[in-house]
Amino acid sequence: MTIERRVFLSRAAGCLVAAGLGARPALADSEIPDRQSDDDAVLGRLVSVTGGPRNRPVLSVTFDDGPHPTNTPALLDILRARRIRATFYVVGRNAAAWPDLLRRMVDEGHEIGNHSWSHPRLTLLGESDLLRQIDRTSEAIYKAVKKVPVTLRPPYGLLRPSQARMIHARRAMVTTLWDVDPRDWQRPGPGVVARRIVSAAHNGAIILAHDIHRPTIRAMPTALDGLSERGFHFATVSMLLGARDWSRKRFGWVTG
Ligand SMILES: [Zn+2]
């Protein structure tokens, strides 16, 4: 299936130029001089993306389906040791079960995105059920970390263009797919996963992985070090797209 894409606007790319100049490999907030005054304005122009701007060696590593009670902490240790920011597309019911892991993600500079409440095929749902999947998840995230996610990753990458437009209009969320897929869920072995990630990476890449699979965690030290050796910097998805942070706190429907 296809999802509509939007070309990045020059303002977002300009922020990325600045962000890419930070010290390797992490991007600390203080290293992003061209701060946006309104992150909503940056992300608000994007309905659906598969990658970021390609003019600088910055990419995002994303982890779906967690948090997982043992794999996710191990992954967070690996990321922290390298000062690398990642993005976690959490399943709402897992987020509700492990709120401490969400708090650790935020404390350590990562972004949390919405991956639905129970991981259904969203293309099969009507509008109210679809919004319920999203809202229950956003509410669980908000309850844990007092931040509202601004990007959505549909399970299996399945979302109709009309649904993506509706979610953008009703919840101001960017549908975020990927353009590097190591197929780690097929469990080809950590070495294969790491090689696929490092060899397929490119400027602006959004890399898909899953922190519920132990071999994926074991692949990460080699994969992340390989990406750094190729000269890539790491940003969360929202930062890759030009925002300074993923935080958004002003949705009226959040009551937590
Ligand atoms: Zn998933």
CSV table of C-alpha atoms and ligand atoms in Angstrom, one decimal:
chain,number,residue,atom,x,y,z
A,1,MET,CA,0.0,0.0,0.0
A,2,THR,CA,1.1,3.6,-0.4
A,3,ILE,CA,0.7,6.5,1.9
A,4,GLU,CA,0.9,10.0,0.7
A,5,ARG,CA,4.2,11.8,1.2
A,6,ARG,CA,5.0,15.4,1.7
A,7,VAL,CA,8.2,17.0,0.6
A,8,PHE,CA,10.0,18.7,3.5
A,9,LEU,CA,9.9,22.5,3.6
A,10,SER,CA,13.0,24.5,3.6
A,11,ARG,CA,12.5,25.7,7.2
A,12,ALA,CA,12.6,22.1,8.5
A,13,ALA,CA,15.6,21.3,6.5
A,14,GLY,CA,17.3,24.5,7.7
A,15,CYS,CA,16.9,23.4,11.3
A,16,LEU,CA,18.4,20.0,10.4
A,17,VAL,CA,21.4,21.7,9.0
A,18,ALA,CA,22.0,23.3,12.3
A,19,ALA,CA,21.2,20.2,14.3
A,20,GLY,CA,23.7,18.1,12.2
A,21,LEU,CA,26.6,20.3,13.4
A,22,GLY,CA,26.4,19.1,17.0
A,23,ALA,CA,29.1,17.0,18.7
A,24,ARG,CA,29.0,13.3,17.6
A,25,PRO,CA,27.1,11.2,18.1
A,26,ALA,CA,24.4,12.6,20.4
A,27,LEU,CA,22.4,15.8,19.8
A,28,ALA,CA,22.1,17.7,23.1
A,29,ASP,CA,19.5,20.4,23.2
A,30,SER,CA,22.2,23.0,23.5
A,31,GLU,CA,23.7,21.9,20.3
A,32,ILE,CA,20.7,22.9,18.2
A,33,PRO,CA,21.1,26.7,17.7
A,34,ASP,CA,18.2,27.2,15.3
A,35,ARG,CA,15.4,26.5,17.6
A,36,GLN,CA,11.9,26.6,16.4
A,37,SER,CA,9.6,28.9,18.3
A,38,ASP,CA,6.7,26.6,17.6
A,39,ASP,CA,7.2,22.9,17.1
A,40,ASP,CA,3.6,22.5,16.1
A,41,ALA,CA,4.2,24.7,13.1
A,42,VAL,CA,7.1,22.5,12.0
A,43,LEU,CA,5.3,19.2,12.4
A,44,GLY,CA,1.9,20.6,11.5
A,45,ARG,CA,2.8,20.7,7.8
A,46,LEU,CA,3.6,17.0,7.6
A,47,VAL,CA,0.8,14.4,7.2
A,48,SER,CA,2.9,11.3,6.5
A,49,VAL,CA,6.6,10.7,6.2
A,50,THR,CA,8.9,7.8,5.5
A,51,GLY,CA,12.2,9.6,6.0
A,52,GLY,CA,13.8,13.0,6.8
A,53,PRO,CA,15.8,15.5,4.8
A,54,ARG,CA,18.7,14.0,3.0
A,55,ASN,CA,21.1,17.0,3.0
A,56,ARG,CA,22.8,16.1,6.3
A,57,PRO,CA,24.1,12.8,7.9
A,58,VAL,CA,21.4,12.7,10.5
A,59,LEU,CA,19.0,9.7,10.9
A,60,SER,CA,16.6,8.2,13.4
A,61,VAL,CA,16.5,4.7,14.9
A,62,THR,CA,13.1,3.6,16.0
A,63,PHE,CA,11.9,0.7,18.1
A,64,ASP,CA,8.3,-0.6,17.9
A,65,ASP,CA,6.0,-2.8,20.0
A,66,GLY,CA,7.5,-2.2,23.5
A,67,PRO,CA,8.1,-1.4,26.1
A,68,HIS,CA,9.4,-4.8,27.1
A,69,PRO,CA,10.3,-5.4,30.8
A,70,THR,CA,13.8,-6.8,30.2
A,71,ASN,CA,14.7,-6.0,26.6
A,72,THR,CA,13.9,-2.3,26.7
A,73,PRO,CA,16.0,-1.6,29.8
A,74,ALA,CA,18.9,-3.4,28.1
A,75,LEU,CA,18.5,-1.3,25.0
A,76,LEU,CA,18.3,1.9,27.0
A,77,ASP,CA,21.6,1.0,28.6
A,78,ILE,CA,23.2,0.5,25.2
A,79,LEU,CA,21.8,3.9,24.0
A,80,ARG,CA,22.9,5.7,27.1
A,81,ALA,CA,26.4,4.4,26.9
A,82,ARG,CA,26.6,6.0,23.4
A,83,ARG,CA,24.6,9.2,24.1
A,84,ILE,CA,22.3,8.2,21.3
A,85,ARG,CA,18.7,9.4,21.1
A,86,ALA,CA,16.1,7.0,19.7
A,87,THR,CA,12.3,7.0,19.2
A,88,PHE,CA,10.1,4.3,20.8
A,89,TYR,CA,6.8,3.6,19.2
A,90,VAL,CA,5.0,2.0,22.1
A,91,VAL,CA,1.9,-0.1,22.2
A,92,GLY,CA,-0.5,1.5,24.5
A,93,ARG,CA,-1.3,-1.5,26.7
A,94,ASN,CA,2.4,-2.1,27.2
A,95,ALA,CA,3.0,1.6,28.0
A,96,ALA,CA,0.2,1.3,30.6
A,97,ALA,CA,1.9,-1.8,32.1
A,98,TRP,CA,5.4,-0.3,32.3
A,99,PRO,CA,5.2,3.4,32.9
A,100,ASP,CA,8.5,3.5,34.7
A,101,LEU,CA,10.2,2.5,31.4
A,102,LEU,CA,8.5,5.4,29.6
A,103,ARG,CA,9.8,7.8,32.3
A,104,ARG,CA,13.3,6.5,31.8
A,105,MET,CA,13.0,7.0,28.1
A,106,VAL,CA,12.1,10.6,28.6
A,107,ASP,CA,14.7,11.2,31.3
A,108,GLU,CA,17.4,9.9,28.9
A,109,GLY,CA,16.3,12.1,25.9
A,110,HIS,CA,14.3,9.7,23.8
A,111,GLU,CA,11.1,10.3,22.0
A,112,ILE,CA,7.9,8.3,22.6
A,113,GLY,CA,5.5,7.8,19.7
A,114,ASN,CA,2.1,6.2,19.4
A,115,HIS,CA,1.8,2.6,18.0
A,116,SER,CA,-1.9,2.1,18.8
A,117,TRP,CA,-3.4,0.5,21.9
A,118,SER,CA,-3.6,-3.2,20.9
A,119,HIS,CA,-1.7,-3.4,17.6
A,120,PRO,CA,-4.6,-4.0,15.2
A,121,ARG,CA,-4.7,-3.5,11.5
A,122,LEU,CA,-5.9,0.1,11.6
A,123,THR,CA,-7.2,-0.1,8.0
A,124,LEU,CA,-10.0,-2.3,9.2
A,125,LEU,CA,-11.3,0.2,11.8
A,126,GLY,CA,-13.8,2.9,11.4
A,127,GLU,CA,-13.0,6.5,12.5
A,128,SER,CA,-14.2,6.2,16.1
A,129,ASP,CA,-12.4,2.9,16.8
A,130,LEU,CA,-9.3,4.2,15.1
A,131,LEU,CA,-9.3,7.4,17.3
A,132,ARG,CA,-9.9,5.2,20.3
A,133,GLN,CA,-6.8,3.2,19.6
A,134,ILE,CA,-4.8,6.4,19.3
A,135,ASP,CA,-6.3,8.3,22.2
A,136,ARG,CA,-6.0,5.4,24.7
A,137,THR,CA,-2.4,5.1,23.9
A,138,SER,CA,-1.7,8.9,24.0
A,139,GLU,CA,-3.5,9.0,27.3
A,140,ALA,CA,-1.3,6.2,28.7
A,141,ILE,CA,1.8,8.0,27.6
A,142,TYR,CA,0.6,11.3,29.0
A,143,LYS,CA,-0.2,9.6,32.3
A,144,ALA,CA,3.3,8.2,32.5
A,145,VAL,CA,5.4,11.2,31.3
A,146,LYS,CA,3.1,14.2,31.0
A,147,LYS,CA,3.8,14.6,27.4
A,148,VAL,CA,1.6,13.9,24.4
A,149,PRO,CA,3.1,12.0,21.4
A,150,VAL,CA,3.2,13.9,18.1
A,151,THR,CA,3.9,11.0,15.7
A,152,LEU,CA,2.0,7.8,15.0
A,153,ARG,CA,3.4,4.6,13.6
A,154,PRO,CA,0.5,2.4,12.3
A,155,PRO,CA,1.0,-1.3,13.1
A,156,TYR,CA,2.3,-3.2,10.0
A,157,GLY,CA,2.7,0.2,8.4
A,158,LEU,CA,-1.0,0.0,7.4
A,159,LEU,CA,-3.0,3.2,7.2
A,160,ARG,CA,-5.2,4.5,4.4
A,161,PRO,CA,-4.2,8.0,3.1
A,162,SER,CA,-7.7,9.2,4.2
A,163,GLN,CA,-7.0,7.9,7.7
A,164,ALA,CA,-3.7,9.6,7.8
A,165,ARG,CA,-5.3,12.9,6.8
A,166,MET,CA,-8.0,12.5,9.4
A,167,ILE,CA,-5.5,11.8,12.1
A,168,HIS,CA,-3.5,14.8,11.1
A,169,ALA,CA,-6.6,17.0,11.1
A,170,ARG,CA,-8.1,15.7,14.3
A,171,ARG,CA,-5.1,14.9,16.4
A,172,ALA,CA,-2.3,16.9,14.7
A,173,MET,CA,-0.1,13.8,14.5
A,174,VAL,CA,2.4,12.9,11.8
A,175,THR,CA,2.1,9.4,10.4
A,176,THR,CA,5.7,8.1,10.5
A,177,LEU,CA,6.7,5.1,8.5
A,178,TRP,CA,10.3,4.1,7.7
A,179,ASP,CA,12.7,3.7,4.8
A,180,VAL,CA,15.2,1.2,6.3
A,181,ASP,CA,13.8,-2.2,7.3
A,182,PRO,CA,16.3,-4.8,8.5
A,183,ARG,CA,13.4,-7.3,8.9
A,184,ASP,CA,14.6,-8.0,12.4
A,185,TRP,CA,11.2,-9.6,13.3
A,186,GLN,CA,12.2,-12.5,11.1
A,187,ARG,CA,15.0,-13.1,13.5
A,188,PRO,CA,17.8,-13.6,11.0
A,189,GLY,CA,20.5,-13.2,13.7
A,190,PRO,CA,22.0,-10.2,15.4
A,191,GLY,CA,24.9,-10.0,12.9
A,192,VAL,CA,22.6,-9.9,9.9
A,193,VAL,CA,20.4,-7.3,11.5
A,194,ALA,CA,23.4,-5.1,12.3
A,195,ARG,CA,24.8,-5.4,8.8
A,196,ARG,CA,21.5,-4.7,7.1
A,197,ILE,CA,21.0,-1.5,9.2
A,198,VAL,CA,24.5,-0.2,8.7
A,199,SER,CA,24.6,-0.9,4.9
A,200,ALA,CA,21.2,0.5,4.2
A,201,ALA,CA,21.5,3.7,6.2
A,202,HIS,CA,21.5,7.0,4.5
A,203,ASN,CA,21.0,10.7,5.3
A,204,GLY,CA,17.6,11.3,6.7
A,205,ALA,CA,16.8,7.5,7.2
A,206,ILE,CA,14.1,6.3,9.6
A,207,ILE,CA,15.3,2.9,10.6
A,208,LEU,CA,12.7,0.3,11.8
A,209,ALA,CA,13.5,-2.2,14.6
A,210,HIS,CA,11.6,-3.9,17.4
A,211,ASP,CA,12.7,-3.8,21.1
A,212,ILE,CA,10.6,-6.9,21.9
A,213,HIS,CA,13.0,-9.2,20.1
A,214,ARG,CA,16.2,-10.1,22.1
A,215,PRO,CA,18.3,-10.6,19.0
A,216,THR,CA,17.5,-7.1,17.9
A,217,ILE,CA,18.9,-5.8,21.2
A,218,ARG,CA,22.0,-7.9,20.7
A,219,ALA,CA,22.4,-6.4,17.3
A,220,MET,CA,22.4,-2.8,18.5
A,221,PRO,CA,25.9,-2.2,19.8
A,222,THR,CA,27.4,-3.3,16.4
A,223,ALA,CA,24.7,-1.5,14.4
A,224,LEU,CA,24.9,1.8,16.3
A,225,ASP,CA,28.7,1.8,16.4
A,226,GLY,CA,28.7,1.0,12.6
A,227,LEU,CA,26.4,4.0,12.0
A,228,SER,CA,28.6,6.3,14.0
A,229,GLU,CA,31.6,5.0,12.1
A,230,ARG,CA,29.9,5.9,8.9
A,231,GLY,CA,29.5,9.4,10.2
A,232,PHE,CA,25.8,9.5,11.0
A,233,HIS,CA,24.4,11.6,13.9
A,234,PHE,CA,21.3,10.4,15.7
A,235,ALA,CA,18.1,12.4,16.2
A,236,THR,CA,14.6,11.5,17.4
A,237,VAL,CA,12.0,11.4,14.7
A,238,SER,CA,10.6,14.8,15.6
A,239,MET,CA,14.0,16.3,15.7
A,240,LEU,CA,14.8,14.7,12.3
A,241,LEU,CA,11.8,16.4,10.9
A,242,GLY,CA,12.9,19.8,12.3
A,243,ALA,CA,11.2,20.1,15.7
A,244,ARG,CA,13.3,20.8,18.8
A,245,ASP,CA,11.4,18.3,20.9
A,246,TRP,CA,8.5,15.9,20.6
A,247,SER,CA,6.6,17.4,23.6
A,248,ARG,CA,3.2,18.8,23.0
A,249,LYS,CA,1.0,19.6,25.9
A,250,ARG,CA,-2.0,21.5,24.7
A,251,PHE,CA,-4.5,18.9,23.4
A,252,GLY,CA,-7.8,19.6,25.0
A,253,TRP,CA,-8.8,16.0,25.0
A,254,VAL,CA,-6.0,15.1,27.4
A,255,THR,CA,-7.3,15.3,30.9
A,256,GLY,CA,-4.7,13.2,32.7
B,1,ZN,ZN,4.3,-3.1,15.6
